[in-house]
Amino acid sequence: MAATVGVAATAAFGAAARAVATNKGQLSDPFAEPLLRAAGVDRLVRVVDDDRFAADDSTGPRFLDVCAAWCRSVDEFAAEAGRAGLRQVVILAAGLDTRAYRLWWPPGTTVYEVDRAEALDFKSEVLRGLGAELTASRRAVGVDLHRDWPAALLRVGFDAAAPTVWIAEQVLIGYLTPGVQDRVLQGVTAMSAAGSRLAADHMPTWTPLQLEAERSFVEGWHRHGLDVDLASLTHAGQYHYVPDYLAARGWETVQRNVAGLLGGMGLPGRQGGGTEFVPEYLTATRS
């Protein structure tokens, strides 16, 4: 899988999921497929072209369907927060996320996108070429989550006294080391005024069954020509269970399950049996 420098494999998976769902009428992201093609992720471009994994149950529920269902759920979560009066949104590890262009935002909304500068620059260049128009004030924050991203947010106008919508898709599922993940959650908490809201997917503490499910997931994609070592993207170690970690820091959390997410898109909750390599999902409110 060749890819443009600066575009992470996780970002490409998300774009592929949104493109497939858009083509099926399950989601609306007209920019996902052009971004994926510009990134040059050949294997995933072919997935969009022929949706060939539809009958493949080697990864449990179709991974791209799950990603798209969660994406749509987060879209609705953000819209509800906007109706409640929140006007500040932070997307962590924004990658190829296009919410600042494709969603309707209430007047006065600012969307902060936090990611490596090269990833944000690539996306901005492609979207300019497509003539995409912003639907909110967008501020790109070119900083890696391993660094002092809260300070970078403050430098570009983030208001820690105002309630914030936080979006963390494919961030807390093992791509950060346990220590860095804890620091990210601590940073989010420290920057969150009362009434702030968070939507995130996360992996529970890795168990032997989950590691075996991950191995099967990776092998399934390898059989279809995806030559990225997906397993190398995650870190072993003892992670705190995210809902408990947040609850201990003043967040009220609500768990979401895969069956409910897929059901919201008219899809079956499970395809295949056994242990599945699928994250858990939550929304949370800062009390």
mmCIF file of N, CA and C in Angstrom, residues 129-259:
data_model
loop_
_atom_site.group_PDB
_atom_site.id
_atom_site.type_symbol
_atom_site.label_atom_id
_atom_site.label_comp_id
_atom_site.label_asym_id
_atom_site.label_seq_id
_atom_site.Cartn_x
_atom_site.Cartn_y
_atom_site.Cartn_z
ATOM 1 N N GLY A 129 -7.843 22.285 -4.112
ATOM 2 C CA GLY A 129 -7.946 21.906 -5.513
ATOM 3 C C GLY A 129 -9.330 21.438 -5.896
ATOM 4 N N LEU A 130 -10.078 20.928 -4.929
ATOM 5 C CA LEU A 130 -11.447 20.472 -5.177
ATOM 6 C C LEU A 130 -12.458 21.603 -5.068
ATOM 7 N N GLY A 131 -11.983 22.782 -4.655
ATOM 8 C CA GLY A 131 -12.902 23.903 -4.461
ATOM 9 C C GLY A 131 -13.765 23.759 -3.227
ATOM 10 N N ALA A 132 -13.326 22.960 -2.248
ATOM 11 C CA ALA A 132 -14.108 22.758 -1.034
ATOM 12 C C ALA A 132 -14.188 24.051 -0.231
ATOM 13 N N GLU A 133 -15.349 24.308 0.334
ATOM 14 C CA GLU A 133 -15.568 25.515 1.123
ATOM 15 C C GLU A 133 -15.801 25.151 2.585
ATOM 16 N N LEU A 134 -15.202 25.913 3.466
ATOM 17 C CA LEU A 134 -15.355 25.675 4.895
ATOM 18 C C LEU A 134 -16.765 26.020 5.355
ATOM 19 N N THR A 135 -17.264 25.243 6.320
ATOM 20 C CA THR A 135 -18.560 25.519 6.925
ATOM 21 C C THR A 135 -18.405 26.005 8.362
ATOM 22 N N ALA A 136 -17.162 26.191 8.797
ATOM 23 C CA ALA A 136 -16.857 26.730 10.121
ATOM 24 C C ALA A 136 -15.490 27.392 10.029
ATOM 25 N N SER A 137 -15.118 28.135 11.040
ATOM 26 C CA SER A 137 -13.760 28.653 11.110
ATOM 27 C C SER A 137 -12.833 27.490 11.445
ATOM 28 N N ARG A 138 -11.874 27.203 10.590
ATOM 29 C CA ARG A 138 -10.968 26.070 10.790
ATOM 30 C C ARG A 138 -9.577 26.580 11.156
ATOM 31 N N ARG A 139 -9.015 25.986 12.201
ATOM 32 C CA ARG A 139 -7.652 26.326 12.594
ATOM 33 C C ARG A 139 -6.827 25.044 12.667
ATOM 34 N N ALA A 140 -5.847 24.946 11.799
ATOM 35 C CA ALA A 140 -4.971 23.784 11.766
ATOM 36 C C ALA A 140 -3.891 23.949 12.826
ATOM 37 N N VAL A 141 -3.710 22.922 13.633
ATOM 38 C CA VAL A 141 -2.723 22.946 14.715
ATOM 39 C C VAL A 141 -1.711 21.852 14.421
ATOM 40 N N GLY A 142 -0.613 22.224 13.791
ATOM 41 C CA GLY A 142 0.370 21.247 13.329
ATOM 42 C C GLY A 142 1.290 20.782 14.435
ATOM 43 N N VAL A 143 0.829 19.822 15.217
ATOM 44 C CA VAL A 143 1.636 19.300 16.320
ATOM 45 C C VAL A 143 1.269 17.839 16.552
ATOM 46 N N ASP A 144 2.264 17.025 16.824
ATOM 47 C CA ASP A 144 2.057 15.615 17.121
ATOM 48 C C ASP A 144 1.504 15.458 18.541
ATOM 49 N N LEU A 145 0.678 14.461 18.755
ATOM 50 C CA LEU A 145 0.102 14.244 20.086
ATOM 51 C C LEU A 145 1.141 13.835 21.121
ATOM 52 N N HIS A 146 2.330 13.443 20.671
ATOM 53 C CA HIS A 146 3.404 13.136 21.616
ATOM 54 C C HIS A 146 4.017 14.408 22.194
ATOM 55 N N ARG A 147 3.720 15.542 21.595
ATOM 56 C CA ARG A 147 4.317 16.805 22.030
ATOM 57 C C ARG A 147 3.300 17.629 22.815
ATOM 58 N N ASP A 148 3.631 18.875 23.084
ATOM 59 C CA ASP A 148 2.775 19.722 23.920
ATOM 60 C C ASP A 148 1.664 20.335 23.078
ATOM 61 N N TRP A 149 0.705 19.501 22.690
ATOM 62 C CA TRP A 149 -0.389 19.981 21.847
ATOM 63 C C TRP A 149 -1.339 20.930 22.588
ATOM 64 N N PRO A 150 -1.555 20.809 23.917
ATOM 65 C CA PRO A 150 -2.398 21.811 24.575
ATOM 66 C C PRO A 150 -1.849 23.227 24.443
ATOM 67 N N ALA A 151 -0.530 23.377 24.581
ATOM 68 C CA ALA A 151 0.070 24.706 24.427
ATOM 69 C C ALA A 151 -0.112 25.213 23.003
ATOM 70 N N ALA A 152 0.013 24.320 22.031
ATOM 71 C CA ALA A 152 -0.174 24.721 20.634
ATOM 72 C C ALA A 152 -1.610 25.173 20.385
ATOM 73 N N LEU A 153 -2.578 24.500 20.995
ATOM 74 C CA LEU A 153 -3.977 24.907 20.872
ATOM 75 C C LEU A 153 -4.190 26.315 21.426
ATOM 76 N N LEU A 154 -3.633 26.560 22.589
ATOM 77 C CA LEU A 154 -3.808 27.875 23.207
ATOM 78 C C LEU A 154 -3.198 28.975 22.357
ATOM 79 N N ARG A 155 -2.100 28.670 21.684
ATOM 80 C CA ARG A 155 -1.424 29.695 20.876
ATOM 81 C C ARG A 155 -2.275 30.146 19.696
ATOM 82 N N VAL A 156 -3.184 29.288 19.221
ATOM 83 C CA VAL A 156 -3.990 29.670 18.053
ATOM 84 C C VAL A 156 -5.406 30.093 18.443
ATOM 85 N N GLY A 157 -5.611 30.372 19.729
ATOM 86 C CA GLY A 157 -6.872 30.971 20.129
ATOM 87 C C GLY A 157 -7.846 30.103 20.882
ATOM 88 N N PHE A 158 -7.476 28.865 21.194
ATOM 89 C CA PHE A 158 -8.373 27.992 21.946
ATOM 90 C C PHE A 158 -8.692 28.613 23.298
ATOM 91 N N ASP A 159 -9.975 28.557 23.696
ATOM 92 C CA ASP A 159 -10.441 29.137 24.952
ATOM 93 C C ASP A 159 -10.772 28.013 25.928
ATOM 94 N N ALA A 160 -9.882 27.784 26.900
ATOM 95 C CA ALA A 160 -10.084 26.693 27.855
ATOM 96 C C ALA A 160 -11.236 26.959 28.810
ATOM 97 N N ALA A 161 -11.735 28.185 28.837
ATOM 98 C CA ALA A 161 -12.861 28.506 29.710
ATOM 99 C C ALA A 161 -14.206 28.214 29.053
ATOM 100 N N ALA A 162 -14.190 27.929 27.756
ATOM 101 C CA ALA A 162 -15.432 27.646 27.032
ATOM 102 C C ALA A 162 -15.606 26.137 26.880
ATOM 103 N N PRO A 163 -16.832 25.624 26.973
ATOM 104 C CA PRO A 163 -17.034 24.182 26.777
ATOM 105 C C PRO A 163 -16.656 23.774 25.352
ATOM 106 N N THR A 164 -16.105 22.592 25.243
ATOM 107 C CA THR A 164 -15.504 22.128 23.991
ATOM 108 C C THR A 164 -16.063 20.774 23.589
ATOM 109 N N VAL A 165 -16.211 20.566 22.283
ATOM 110 C CA VAL A 165 -16.510 19.250 21.730
ATOM 111 C C VAL A 165 -15.186 18.607 21.325
ATOM 112 N N TRP A 166 -14.853 17.485 21.924
ATOM 113 C CA TRP A 166 -13.627 16.758 21.597
ATOM 114 C C TRP A 166 -13.982 15.519 20.776
ATOM 115 N N ILE A 167 -13.276 15.308 19.674
ATOM 116 C CA ILE A 167 -13.475 14.128 18.836
ATOM 117 C C ILE A 167 -12.151 13.393 18.730
ATOM 118 N N ALA A 168 -12.151 12.124 19.148
ATOM 119 C CA ALA A 168 -10.931 11.304 19.101
ATOM 120 C C ALA A 168 -11.282 9.982 18.431
ATOM 121 N N GLU A 169 -11.191 9.960 17.105
ATOM 122 C CA GLU A 169 -11.464 8.742 16.340
ATOM 123 C C GLU A 169 -10.151 8.048 16.018
ATOM 124 N N GLN A 170 -10.087 6.752 16.320
ATOM 125 C CA GLN A 170 -8.900 5.944 16.048
ATOM 126 C C GLN A 170 -7.652 6.575 16.667
ATOM 127 N N VAL A 171 -7.804 7.054 17.882
ATOM 128 C CA VAL A 171 -6.685 7.626 18.631
ATOM 129 C C VAL A 171 -6.349 6.762 19.840
ATOM 130 N N LEU A 172 -7.377 6.287 20.533
ATOM 131 C CA LEU A 172 -7.196 5.589 21.809
ATOM 132 C C LEU A 172 -7.319 4.081 21.652
ATOM 133 N N ILE A 173 -6.880 3.545 20.531
ATOM 134 C CA ILE A 173 -7.048 2.103 20.278
ATOM 135 C C ILE A 173 -5.701 1.406 20.119
ATOM 136 N N GLY A 174 -4.705 1.920 20.839
ATOM 137 C CA GLY A 174 -3.410 1.255 20.864
ATOM 138 C C GLY A 174 -2.352 1.904 20.013
ATOM 139 N N TYR A 175 -2.676 2.985 19.297
ATOM 140 C CA TYR A 175 -1.687 3.639 18.443
ATOM 141 C C TYR A 175 -0.721 4.502 19.251
ATOM 142 N N LEU A 176 -1.149 4.922 20.440
ATOM 143 C CA LEU A 176 -0.276 5.633 21.360
ATOM 144 C C LEU A 176 0.196 4.658 22.434
ATOM 145 N N THR A 177 1.372 4.870 22.988
ATOM 146 C CA THR A 177 1.798 4.051 24.108
ATOM 147 C C THR A 177 0.891 4.346 25.305
ATOM 148 N N PRO A 178 0.834 3.443 26.277
ATOM 149 C CA PRO A 178 -0.035 3.700 27.435
ATOM 150 C C PRO A 178 0.233 5.043 28.113
ATOM 151 N N GLY A 179 1.498 5.402 28.275
ATOM 152 C CA GLY A 179 1.814 6.664 28.929
ATOM 153 C C GLY A 179 1.362 7.868 28.133
ATOM 154 N N VAL A 180 1.557 7.839 26.819
ATOM 155 C CA VAL A 180 1.142 8.961 25.976
ATOM 156 C C VAL A 180 -0.383 9.051 25.942
ATOM 157 N N GLN A 181 -1.058 7.916 25.883
ATOM 158 C CA GLN A 181 -2.525 7.941 25.891
ATOM 159 C C GLN A 181 -3.033 8.582 27.175
ATOM 160 N N ASP A 182 -2.444 8.225 28.299
ATOM 161 C CA ASP A 182 -2.847 8.848 29.565
ATOM 162 C C ASP A 182 -2.634 10.356 29.517
ATOM 163 N N ARG A 183 -1.519 10.799 28.963
ATOM 164 C CA ARG A 183 -1.244 12.240 28.907
ATOM 165 C C ARG A 183 -2.232 12.958 27.996
ATOM 166 N N VAL A 184 -2.652 12.293 26.921
ATOM 167 C CA VAL A 184 -3.655 12.898 26.043
ATOM 168 C C VAL A 184 -4.969 13.091 26.800
ATOM 169 N N LEU A 185 -5.394 12.063 27.523
ATOM 170 C CA LEU A 185 -6.642 12.165 28.275
ATOM 171 C C LEU A 185 -6.526 13.200 29.395
ATOM 172 N N GLN A 186 -5.360 13.281 30.008
ATOM 173 C CA GLN A 186 -5.142 14.298 31.029
ATOM 174 C C GLN A 186 -5.196 15.694 30.416
ATOM 175 N N GLY A 187 -4.615 15.850 29.226
ATOM 176 C CA GLY A 187 -4.643 17.140 28.544
ATOM 177 C C GLY A 187 -6.051 17.542 28.165
ATOM 178 N N VAL A 188 -6.834 16.592 27.642
ATOM 179 C CA VAL A 188 -8.226 16.880 27.298
ATOM 180 C C VAL A 188 -8.990 17.327 28.536
ATOM 181 N N THR A 189 -8.786 16.615 29.637
ATOM 182 C CA THR A 189 -9.490 16.960 30.868
ATOM 183 C C THR A 189 -9.095 18.346 31.365
ATOM 184 N N ALA A 190 -7.806 18.631 31.357
ATOM 185 C CA ALA A 190 -7.333 19.921 31.857
ATOM 186 C C ALA A 190 -7.841 21.081 31.012
ATOM 187 N N MET A 191 -8.114 20.832 29.732
ATOM 188 C CA MET A 191 -8.552 21.890 28.820
ATOM 189 C C MET A 191 -10.075 21.962 28.698
ATOM 190 N N SER A 192 -10.788 21.167 29.468
ATOM 191 C CA SER A 192 -12.236 21.049 29.302
ATOM 192 C C SER A 192 -12.980 21.775 30.414
ATOM 193 N N ALA A 193 -13.699 22.831 30.040
ATOM 194 C CA ALA A 193 -14.593 23.493 30.975
ATOM 195 C C ALA A 193 -15.807 22.606 31.221
ATOM 196 N N ALA A 194 -16.538 22.907 32.288
ATOM 197 C CA ALA A 194 -17.766 22.164 32.574
ATOM 198 C C ALA A 194 -18.695 22.218 31.368
ATOM 199 N N GLY A 195 -19.304 21.085 31.056
ATOM 200 C CA GLY A 195 -20.191 21.000 29.902
ATOM 201 C C GLY A 195 -19.509 20.546 28.629
ATOM 202 N N SER A 196 -18.194 20.388 28.658
ATOM 203 C CA SER A 196 -17.479 19.879 27.490
ATOM 204 C C SER A 196 -17.913 18.441 27.208
ATOM 205 N N ARG A 197 -17.790 18.048 25.947
ATOM 206 C CA ARG A 197 -18.227 16.717 25.533
ATOM 207 C C ARG A 197 -17.118 16.019 24.734
ATOM 208 N N LEU A 198 -17.072 14.715 24.841
ATOM 209 C CA LEU A 198 -16.045 13.903 24.182
ATOM 210 C C LEU A 198 -16.687 12.698 23.523
ATOM 211 N N ALA A 199 -16.264 12.400 22.296
ATOM 212 C CA ALA A 199 -16.635 11.160 21.616
ATOM 213 C C ALA A 199 -15.352 10.443 21.235
ATOM 214 N N ALA A 200 -15.232 9.168 21.584
ATOM 215 C CA ALA A 200 -13.984 8.449 21.317
ATOM 216 C C ALA A 200 -14.247 6.957 21.177
ATOM 217 N N ASP A 201 -13.482 6.331 20.292
ATOM 218 C CA ASP A 201 -13.418 4.878 20.288
ATOM 219 C C ASP A 201 -12.165 4.495 21.061
ATOM 220 N N HIS A 202 -12.166 3.290 21.637
ATOM 221 C CA HIS A 202 -11.032 2.885 22.463
ATOM 222 C C HIS A 202 -11.000 1.368 22.535
ATOM 223 N N MET A 203 -9.813 0.845 22.801
ATOM 224 C CA MET A 203 -9.676 -0.587 23.016
ATOM 225 C C MET A 203 -9.558 -0.839 24.508
ATOM 226 N N PRO A 204 -10.264 -1.848 25.012
ATOM 227 C CA PRO A 204 -10.048 -2.235 26.407
ATOM 228 C C PRO A 204 -8.647 -2.816 26.556
ATOM 229 N N THR A 205 -8.252 -3.082 27.778
ATOM 230 C CA THR A 205 -6.918 -3.634 28.018
ATOM 231 C C THR A 205 -6.711 -4.874 27.152
ATOM 232 N N TRP A 206 -5.576 -4.935 26.487
ATOM 233 C CA TRP A 206 -5.307 -6.044 25.583
ATOM 234 C C TRP A 206 -5.292 -7.365 26.345
ATOM 235 N N THR A 207 -6.004 -8.346 25.810
ATOM 236 C CA THR A 207 -6.037 -9.693 26.374
ATOM 237 C C THR A 207 -5.530 -10.661 25.305
ATOM 238 N N PRO A 208 -5.189 -11.893 25.683
ATOM 239 C CA PRO A 208 -4.776 -12.867 24.669
ATOM 240 C C PRO A 208 -5.810 -13.054 23.564
ATOM 241 N N LEU A 209 -7.104 -13.042 23.902
ATOM 242 C CA LEU A 209 -8.139 -13.196 22.882
ATOM 243 C C LEU A 209 -8.156 -12.014 21.922
ATOM 244 N N GLN A 210 -7.967 -10.819 22.464
ATOM 245 C CA GLN A 210 -7.958 -9.641 21.601
ATOM 246 C C GLN A 210 -6.722 -9.621 20.711
ATOM 247 N N LEU A 211 -5.583 -10.052 21.243
ATOM 248 C CA LEU A 211 -4.369 -10.128 20.429
ATOM 249 C C LEU A 211 -4.542 -11.138 19.307
ATOM 250 N N GLU A 212 -5.221 -12.259 19.591
ATOM 251 C CA GLU A 212 -5.485 -13.248 18.548
ATOM 252 C C GLU A 212 -6.445 -12.688 17.510
ATOM 253 N N ALA A 213 -7.454 -11.916 17.960
ATOM 254 C CA ALA A 213 -8.380 -11.294 17.019
ATOM 255 C C ALA A 213 -7.652 -10.284 16.146
ATOM 256 N N GLU A 214 -6.716 -9.537 16.727
ATOM 257 C CA GLU A 214 -5.941 -8.587 15.938
ATOM 258 C C GLU A 214 -5.117 -9.324 14.881
ATOM 259 N N ARG A 215 -4.504 -10.442 15.259
ATOM 260 C CA ARG A 215 -3.703 -11.210 14.310
ATOM 261 C C ARG A 215 -4.567 -11.692 13.140
ATOM 262 N N SER A 216 -5.769 -12.195 13.432
ATOM 263 C CA SER A 216 -6.660 -12.655 12.369
ATOM 264 C C SER A 216 -7.093 -11.498 11.474
ATOM 265 N N PHE A 217 -7.345 -10.357 12.089
ATOM 266 C CA PHE A 217 -7.731 -9.161 11.344
ATOM 267 C C PHE A 217 -6.632 -8.770 10.355
ATOM 268 N N VAL A 218 -5.387 -8.723 10.840
ATOM 269 C CA VAL A 218 -4.260 -8.343 9.985
ATOM 270 C C VAL A 218 -4.062 -9.352 8.869
ATOM 271 N N GLU A 219 -4.141 -10.646 9.193
ATOM 272 C CA GLU A 219 -3.957 -11.671 8.174
ATOM 273 C C GLU A 219 -5.052 -11.604 7.114
ATOM 274 N N GLY A 220 -6.268 -11.290 7.525
ATOM 275 C CA GLY A 220 -7.350 -11.172 6.558
ATOM 276 C C GLY A 220 -7.086 -10.082 5.535
ATOM 277 N N TRP A 221 -6.598 -8.937 5.992
ATOM 278 C CA TRP A 221 -6.279 -7.850 5.059
ATOM 279 C C TRP A 221 -5.054 -8.194 4.210
ATOM 280 N N HIS A 222 -4.080 -8.883 4.794
ATOM 281 C CA HIS A 222 -2.905 -9.279 4.007
ATOM 282 C C HIS A 222 -3.301 -10.192 2.855
ATOM 283 N N ARG A 223 -4.251 -11.086 3.087
ATOM 284 C CA ARG A 223 -4.667 -12.004 2.026
ATOM 285 C C ARG A 223 -5.268 -11.258 0.844
ATOM 286 N N HIS A 224 -5.745 -10.058 1.087
ATOM 287 C CA HIS A 224 -6.332 -9.258 0.017
ATOM 288 C C HIS A 224 -5.380 -8.184 -0.482
ATOM 289 N N GLY A 225 -4.087 -8.339 -0.159
ATOM 290 C CA GLY A 225 -3.081 -7.488 -0.784
ATOM 291 C C GLY A 225 -2.702 -6.227 -0.041
ATOM 292 N N LEU A 226 -3.177 -6.024 1.183
ATOM 293 C CA LEU A 226 -2.796 -4.833 1.934
ATOM 294 C C LEU A 226 -1.470 -5.110 2.620
ATOM 295 N N ASP A 227 -0.399 -4.444 2.155
ATOM 296 C CA ASP A 227 0.934 -4.811 2.609
ATOM 297 C C ASP A 227 1.453 -3.950 3.759
ATOM 298 N N VAL A 228 0.569 -3.285 4.468
ATOM 299 C CA VAL A 228 0.958 -2.543 5.655
ATOM 300 C C VAL A 228 0.943 -3.483 6.853
ATOM 301 N N ASP A 229 1.967 -3.418 7.682
ATOM 302 C CA ASP A 229 2.012 -4.230 8.895
ATOM 303 C C ASP A 229 1.137 -3.551 9.946
ATOM 304 N N LEU A 230 -0.160 -3.832 9.896
ATOM 305 C CA LEU A 230 -1.099 -3.164 10.791
ATOM 306 C C LEU A 230 -0.784 -3.442 12.256
ATOM 307 N N ALA A 231 -0.299 -4.658 12.529
ATOM 308 C CA ALA A 231 -0.017 -5.007 13.917
ATOM 309 C C ALA A 231 1.082 -4.121 14.500
ATOM 310 N N SER A 232 2.002 -3.658 13.649
ATOM 311 C CA SER A 232 3.105 -2.830 14.147
ATOM 312 C C SER A 232 2.646 -1.428 14.540
ATOM 313 N N LEU A 233 1.423 -1.067 14.166
ATOM 314 C CA LEU A 233 0.916 0.267 14.494
ATOM 315 C C LEU A 233 0.445 0.370 15.936
ATOM 316 N N THR A 234 0.206 -0.779 16.585
ATOM 317 C CA THR A 234 -0.286 -0.761 17.952
ATOM 318 C C THR A 234 0.830 -1.128 18.917
ATOM 319 N N HIS A 235 0.633 -0.755 20.171
ATOM 320 C CA HIS A 235 1.634 -0.981 21.204
ATOM 321 C C HIS A 235 1.099 -1.946 22.250
ATOM 322 N N ALA A 236 1.959 -2.861 22.671
ATOM 323 C CA ALA A 236 1.600 -3.725 23.788
ATOM 324 C C ALA A 236 1.756 -2.935 25.082
ATOM 325 N N GLY A 237 1.081 -3.375 26.111
ATOM 326 C CA GLY A 237 1.215 -2.688 27.388
ATOM 327 C C GLY A 237 -0.097 -2.645 28.130
ATOM 328 N N GLN A 238 -0.030 -2.190 29.364
ATOM 329 C CA GLN A 238 -1.205 -2.120 30.211
ATOM 330 C C GLN A 238 -1.833 -0.740 30.099
ATOM 331 N N TYR A 239 -2.944 -0.673 29.403
ATOM 332 C CA TYR A 239 -3.674 0.578 29.249
ATOM 333 C C TYR A 239 -4.741 0.695 30.332
ATOM 334 N N HIS A 240 -4.962 1.905 30.799
ATOM 335 C CA HIS A 240 -6.102 2.136 31.663
ATOM 336 C C HIS A 240 -7.385 1.987 30.845
ATOM 337 N N TYR A 241 -8.427 1.468 31.485
ATOM 338 C CA TYR A 241 -9.711 1.353 30.821
ATOM 339 C C TYR A 241 -10.294 2.759 30.711
ATOM 340 N N VAL A 242 -10.477 3.221 29.475
ATOM 341 C CA VAL A 242 -10.771 4.633 29.233
ATOM 342 C C VAL A 242 -12.007 5.130 29.978
ATOM 343 N N PRO A 243 -13.147 4.417 29.961
ATOM 344 C CA PRO A 243 -14.311 4.943 30.696
ATOM 345 C C PRO A 243 -14.025 5.167 32.180
ATOM 346 N N ASP A 244 -13.336 4.220 32.811
ATOM 347 C CA ASP A 244 -13.017 4.375 34.234
ATOM 348 C C ASP A 244 -12.026 5.508 34.459
ATOM 349 N N TYR A 245 -11.054 5.606 33.564
ATOM 350 C CA TYR A 245 -10.034 6.651 33.695
ATOM 351 C C TYR A 245 -10.670 8.035 33.605
ATOM 352 N N LEU A 246 -11.619 8.198 32.692
ATOM 353 C CA LEU A 246 -12.306 9.481 32.546
ATOM 354 C C LEU A 246 -13.253 9.738 33.720
ATOM 355 N N ALA A 247 -13.980 8.707 34.141
ATOM 356 C CA ALA A 247 -14.925 8.879 35.251
ATOM 357 C C ALA A 247 -14.209 9.349 36.511
ATOM 358 N N ALA A 248 -12.998 8.849 36.725
ATOM 359 C CA ALA A 248 -12.233 9.251 37.903
ATOM 360 C C ALA A 248 -11.754 10.691 37.810
ATOM 361 N N ARG A 249 -11.883 11.292 36.627
ATOM 362 C CA ARG A 249 -11.422 12.667 36.408
ATOM 363 C C ARG A 249 -12.569 13.619 36.095
ATOM 364 N N GLY A 250 -13.763 13.255 36.516
ATOM 365 C CA GLY A 250 -14.875 14.186 36.439
ATOM 366 C C GLY A 250 -15.705 14.127 35.179
ATOM 367 N N TRP A 251 -15.637 13.010 34.431
ATOM 368 C CA TRP A 251 -16.450 12.846 33.234
ATOM 369 C C TRP A 251 -17.572 11.850 33.509
ATOM 370 N N GLU A 252 -18.739 12.131 32.958
ATOM 371 C CA GLU A 252 -19.836 11.173 32.963
ATOM 372 C C GLU A 252 -19.846 10.475 31.612
ATOM 373 N N THR A 253 -19.632 9.175 31.601
ATOM 374 C CA THR A 253 -19.453 8.448 30.347
ATOM 375 C C THR A 253 -20.669 7.589 30.023
ATOM 376 N N VAL A 254 -20.905 7.418 28.721
ATOM 377 C CA VAL A 254 -21.964 6.548 28.211
ATOM 378 C C VAL A 254 -21.336 5.618 27.185
ATOM 379 N N GLN A 255 -21.484 4.323 27.371
ATOM 380 C CA GLN A 255 -20.924 3.347 26.454
ATOM 381 C C GLN A 255 -21.844 3.132 25.260
ATOM 382 N N ARG A 256 -21.249 2.949 24.105
ATOM 383 C CA ARG A 256 -21.988 2.625 22.882
ATOM 384 C C ARG A 256 -21.470 1.287 22.363
ATOM 385 N N ASN A 257 -22.362 0.414 21.882
ATOM 386 C CA ASN A 257 -21.890 -0.873 21.371
ATOM 387 C C ASN A 257 -21.972 -0.933 19.851
ATOM 388 N N VAL A 258 -21.255 -1.875 19.295
ATOM 389 C CA VAL A 258 -21.150 -2.004 17.843
ATOM 390 C C VAL A 258 -22.511 -2.320 17.222
ATOM 391 N N ALA A 259 -23.266 -3.180 17.871
ATOM 392 C CA ALA A 259 -24.562 -3.564 17.314
ATOM 393 C C ALA A 259 -25.460 -2.341 17.152
#
